Amino acid sequence: MARGRKVNSNGERSKQLLREKAIELFASNGYYQTKISDIVKAANVTQPTFYLYFDSKDSLFIDLNEQFQVDLFRLFEEQPGQNEAHFHQVIGNLLQYFSENPLLTKIGLYQSEGSYLVKERLVEKFEYILEKQKQYFSKLEQMDIHIVSQSLVGSIERLTFTLLLTNKKTVDQLTEELLSIYFVKDELLSYAT
Amino acid sequence: MARGRKVNSNGERSKQLLREKAIELFASNGYYQTKISDIVKAANVTQPTFYLYFDSKDSLFIDLNEQFQVDLFRLFEEQPGQNEAHFHQVIGNLLQYFSENPLLTKIGLYQSEGSYLVKERLVEKFEYILEKQKQYFSKLEQMDIHIVSQSLVGSIERLTFTLLLTNKKTVDQLTEELLSIYFVKDELLSYAT
Amino acid sequence: MARGRKVNSNGERSKQLLREKAIELFASNGYYQTKISDIVKAANVTQPTFYLYFDSKDSLFIDLNEQFQVDLFRLFEEQPGQNEAHFHQVIGNLLQYFSENPLLTKIGLYQSEGSYLVKERLVEKFEYILEKQKQYFSKLEQMDIHIVSQSLVGSIERLTFTLLLTNKKTVDQLTEELLSIYFVKDELLSYAT
Amino acid sequence: MARGRKVNSNGERSKQLLREKAIELFASNGYYQTKISDIVKAANVTQPTFYLYFDSKDSLFIDLNEQFQVDLFRLFEEQPGQNEAHFHQVIGNLLQYFSENPLLTKIGLYQSEGSYLVKERLVEKFEYILEKQKQYFSKLEQMDIHIVSQSLVGSIERLTFTLLLTNKKTVDQLTEELLSIYFVKDELLSYAT
DNA sequence: CATGAATGAGTATTCATTCAT
DNA sequence: GATGAATGAATACTCATTCAT
């Protein structure tokens, strides 16, 4: 191919394309098995073009992770009222975001070596919320909130990857199921007896 | 310079040593960031020695994973009686094994790209057991067994890595907690009401 | 994004600016460590603009060297009279030029791979002059004119870079000193005895 | 070529060969125009072999320069007696070393960016010696020792490259000539009168 | 049994240069 | 006159693997 500018080329578009292809490849193959050469091949440009828009393979990966984290924790900021409905909403929002951003989620929650930090932060968020919800769910009172939070994050992670991102279950289905595992309301429990 | 067999050297010992060092390094650094040169350095032998005992980096890694899987699923074979105590025991056995084999567990459940297969198999095992236990836990009847199993595996994985392998909680503590999250017995529920 | 001619832009000015920045950078960092991107960044234009005025990095560098050489050897053309004062003047002129064009001097005498040719030509010039001055300096008669010329060029080069271009000594000081090293007049020598 | 050890191969020999070829290439082409690929081609090995023995292109270059400097300044340590003959000897030793190590000299005195430091140190050495020799050479008394030293180093450098390393003049010839330029003894001067 | 020595095949990154606008 | 966008060709360096001893 001749050197120089392509006909109809547009920088922002190229950058976006590279970013998208990188997300796809990182998500499915992981960091180490995704080569710059793969990314540029997928975007139909040459290697120097990659470096026109990104500093390095590493910095791009970090960028993607940061975007994921910013998006994710913004979900916790919108606090409506600390009532019993809150939990339902938080989990729903999380799953909704994962479902809308499956590739970024795979990267940020799976592939990244820093994903454990994200999950730790999630655990903290849940602990905070659970503490406040104790009153509504008597079951919680006899349990270790920290352990429950960790378990919950584990559940969310797994359900997301195996059932949500594979489109086997919907956000709503999983939200309901998670709630009924973790937050059987007292009244509900009584029905069982 | 001197070459050939070291004094006091012993094939089986070298192999074992290499294997141990490989496990340590794979567990803490992952597959891609563990180099053969690191392994042999840690075992104090040279690179060709590695190939004397293992076919390749990859095959050793696969070996380790297979060992983990064999160990793991043997735990499910010892079926005492399909009573209600069974579940408690299965989870206890699993956590016990993880706790006794932390490095192999990290490799087989985390670092390996094939770990998702292991977890799928775990899910199946749990589904099978859960189906049988339905009678003892009325709560289960209204839930999707597959989802519960997936969630349970997620919980186990996370609690194992964050609380068990870090020695923050004991096998018993986590087993209890897991049971009370997932299998509140009917009688227990009635206490809450 | 906006493209095309800048307001207030002027071709000759851009070319001059690029040239100046190139001289600065080549002088301080050398040929290989000066990138086109550095030059255009310093001149606040884009890379294609560079190629609007210069054929290539190499050709610009060659240009600069040629300018240096033309300037330099023009100094030898103005031959007033072949008297004993001539030498003093030639050296003074040289140092004066170096002092007034420090960057070009660094490039033409140091950084360029062709600088050895310049110095060879300088040596020849000095040989020619020295030959004629032999009569005035008996000391020269017993010496190898070629070697003395080479040595003189070495001295000039070094004193220029370490003392003249660093402003530690003036043109006059160095001229005097060089003359007293190389051309102790016979009368002066006799004073010493 | 097949992988693995070559017949009759010997590490020390390979390293030495690489070093020699590197010296040759750095000396004639300079740092930037000498590629690792050139060096290994000349030594008839592959690129990884280079890294078996050297850390990097840069570190090898630095190594060579350090060797040169150590060698060089060792010459100043053997101080026989601080008499008038000393100077003659020091210059002779220097030129002798240069003549015996032409390639390393080219690298250490020319090609290296740190060569200016070496020359500064040489200047200091000469200043020190000159100061002590003042008594023997009345000519020196009226001159600036620092300038004379700088000039001397310039002369030595130039004569070395143009006449000594090209085998146009011998160590002795150049030593004599340098001495007669810089250190016409008082008695000698009187002959001229 | 084990080592010293070497290599094939990558792999990220850089830089001068060029085309389309 | 000048820019945005892109590329060809390097280039240093790495790593798993293998041969000869």
PDB file of C-alpha atoms in Angstrom, chain D residues 59-146:
ATOM      1  CA  SER D  59      26.078  -1.450  28.013  1.00  0.00           C
ATOM      2  CA  LEU D  60      28.623  -3.018  25.690  1.00  0.00           C
ATOM      3  CA  PHE D  61      29.556   0.386  24.376  1.00  0.00           C
ATOM      4  CA  ILE D  62      29.893   1.732  27.880  1.00  0.00           C
ATOM      5  CA  ASP D  63      32.017  -1.268  28.798  1.00  0.00           C
ATOM      6  CA  LEU D  64      34.385  -0.633  25.955  1.00  0.00           C
ATOM      7  CA  ASN D  65      34.723   2.966  26.952  1.00  0.00           C
ATOM      8  CA  GLU D  66      35.399   2.064  30.516  1.00  0.00           C
ATOM      9  CA  GLN D  67      38.087  -0.347  29.510  1.00  0.00           C
ATOM     10  CA  PHE D  68      39.673   2.367  27.429  1.00  0.00           C
ATOM     11  CA  GLN D  69      39.597   4.822  30.288  1.00  0.00           C
ATOM     12  CA  VAL D  70      40.986   2.420  32.820  1.00  0.00           C
ATOM     13  CA  ASP D  71      43.813   1.496  30.495  1.00  0.00           C
ATOM     14  CA  LEU D  72      44.467   5.093  29.671  1.00  0.00           C
ATOM     15  CA  PHE D  73      44.680   6.516  33.128  1.00  0.00           C
ATOM     16  CA  ARG D  74      46.752   3.657  34.357  1.00  0.00           C
ATOM     17  CA  LEU D  75      49.451   5.085  32.143  1.00  0.00           C
ATOM     18  CA  PHE D  76      49.649   8.097  34.379  1.00  0.00           C
ATOM     19  CA  GLU D  77      50.121   6.095  37.518  1.00  0.00           C
ATOM     20  CA  GLU D  78      53.582   4.807  36.782  1.00  0.00           C
ATOM     21  CA  GLN D  79      55.450   7.881  37.813  1.00  0.00           C
ATOM     22  CA  PRO D  80      59.197   7.285  37.613  1.00  0.00           C
ATOM     23  CA  GLY D  81      60.603  10.538  38.851  1.00  0.00           C
ATOM     24  CA  GLN D  82      59.185  13.951  38.373  1.00  0.00           C
ATOM     25  CA  ASN D  83      62.100  15.064  36.310  1.00  0.00           C
ATOM     26  CA  GLU D  84      62.217  16.732  32.999  1.00  0.00           C
ATOM     27  CA  ALA D  85      62.164  13.424  31.188  1.00  0.00           C
ATOM     28  CA  HIS D  86      58.770  12.644  32.602  1.00  0.00           C
ATOM     29  CA  PHE D  87      56.814  14.541  30.071  1.00  0.00           C
ATOM     30  CA  HIS D  88      58.519  12.906  27.186  1.00  0.00           C
ATOM     31  CA  GLN D  89      57.638   9.592  28.699  1.00  0.00           C
ATOM     32  CA  VAL D  90      54.007  10.351  29.412  1.00  0.00           C
ATOM     33  CA  ILE D  91      53.333  11.483  25.884  1.00  0.00           C
ATOM     34  CA  GLY D  92      55.265   8.543  24.524  1.00  0.00           C
ATOM     35  CA  ASN D  93      53.232   6.151  26.630  1.00  0.00           C
ATOM     36  CA  LEU D  94      49.980   7.709  25.553  1.00  0.00           C
ATOM     37  CA  LEU D  95      50.814   7.541  21.892  1.00  0.00           C
ATOM     38  CA  GLN D  96      52.154   4.054  22.343  1.00  0.00           C
ATOM     39  CA  TYR D  97      48.868   2.929  23.862  1.00  0.00           C
ATOM     40  CA  PHE D  98      46.864   4.615  21.128  1.00  0.00           C
ATOM     41  CA  SER D  99      48.991   3.018  18.484  1.00  0.00           C
ATOM     42  CA  GLU D 100      48.575  -0.420  20.014  1.00  0.00           C
ATOM     43  CA  ASN D 101      44.847  -0.015  20.519  1.00  0.00           C
ATOM     44  CA  PRO D 102      43.727   1.963  17.527  1.00  0.00           C
ATOM     45  CA  LEU D 103      40.115   0.805  17.519  1.00  0.00           C
ATOM     46  CA  LEU D 104      39.472   1.245  21.190  1.00  0.00           C
ATOM     47  CA  THR D 105      41.105   4.631  20.921  1.00  0.00           C
ATOM     48  CA  LYS D 106      38.780   5.643  18.136  1.00  0.00           C
ATOM     49  CA  ILE D 107      35.824   4.624  20.226  1.00  0.00           C
ATOM     50  CA  GLY D 108      36.970   6.121  23.473  1.00  0.00           C
ATOM     51  CA  LEU D 109      38.369   9.337  22.110  1.00  0.00           C
ATOM     52  CA  TYR D 110      36.081   9.943  19.158  1.00  0.00           C
ATOM     53  CA  GLN D 111      32.886   8.019  18.916  1.00  0.00           C
ATOM     54  CA  SER D 112      31.785   8.104  22.476  1.00  0.00           C
ATOM     55  CA  GLU D 113      29.685  10.950  23.717  1.00  0.00           C
ATOM     56  CA  GLY D 114      31.548  10.687  26.954  1.00  0.00           C
ATOM     57  CA  SER D 115      34.881  11.213  25.250  1.00  0.00           C
ATOM     58  CA  TYR D 116      34.857  14.836  26.281  1.00  0.00           C
ATOM     59  CA  LEU D 117      35.124  13.706  29.878  1.00  0.00           C
ATOM     60  CA  VAL D 118      38.159  11.620  29.071  1.00  0.00           C
ATOM     61  CA  LYS D 119      39.779  14.574  27.419  1.00  0.00           C
ATOM     62  CA  GLU D 120      38.943  16.813  30.329  1.00  0.00           C
ATOM     63  CA  ARG D 121      40.672  14.374  32.616  1.00  0.00           C
ATOM     64  CA  LEU D 122      43.645  14.297  30.296  1.00  0.00           C
ATOM     65  CA  VAL D 123      43.782  18.050  30.404  1.00  0.00           C
ATOM     66  CA  GLU D 124      43.857  17.951  34.189  1.00  0.00           C
ATOM     67  CA  LYS D 125      46.634  15.417  34.199  1.00  0.00           C
ATOM     68  CA  PHE D 126      48.691  17.603  31.908  1.00  0.00           C
ATOM     69  CA  GLU D 127      48.019  20.683  33.945  1.00  0.00           C
ATOM     70  CA  TYR D 128      49.303  18.915  36.987  1.00  0.00           C
ATOM     71  CA  ILE D 129      52.435  17.794  35.256  1.00  0.00           C
ATOM     72  CA  LEU D 130      53.018  21.072  33.496  1.00  0.00           C
ATOM     73  CA  GLU D 131      52.799  22.942  36.725  1.00  0.00           C
ATOM     74  CA  LYS D 132      55.646  20.872  38.072  1.00  0.00           C
ATOM     75  CA  GLN D 133      57.709  21.223  34.941  1.00  0.00           C
ATOM     76  CA  LYS D 134      57.476  24.959  34.790  1.00  0.00           C
ATOM     77  CA  GLN D 135      60.961  25.279  36.195  1.00  0.00           C
ATOM     78  CA  TYR D 136      62.536  23.430  33.342  1.00  0.00           C
ATOM     79  CA  PHE D 137      60.823  25.359  30.591  1.00  0.00           C
ATOM     80  CA  SER D 138      60.970  29.088  31.023  1.00  0.00           C
ATOM     81  CA  LYS D 139      58.623  29.461  28.085  1.00  0.00           C
ATOM     82  CA  LEU D 140      55.808  28.057  30.171  1.00  0.00           C
ATOM     83  CA  GLU D 141      56.080  30.725  32.787  1.00  0.00           C
ATOM     84  CA  GLN D 142      54.565  33.364  30.635  1.00  0.00           C
ATOM     85  CA  MET D 143      51.709  31.171  29.463  1.00  0.00           C
ATOM     86  CA  ASP D 144      48.359  30.027  30.729  1.00  0.00           C
ATOM     87  CA  ILE D 145      48.901  26.443  31.794  1.00  0.00           C
ATOM     88  CA  HIS D 146      45.260  25.529  31.342  1.00  0.00           C
TER      89      HIS D 146
END
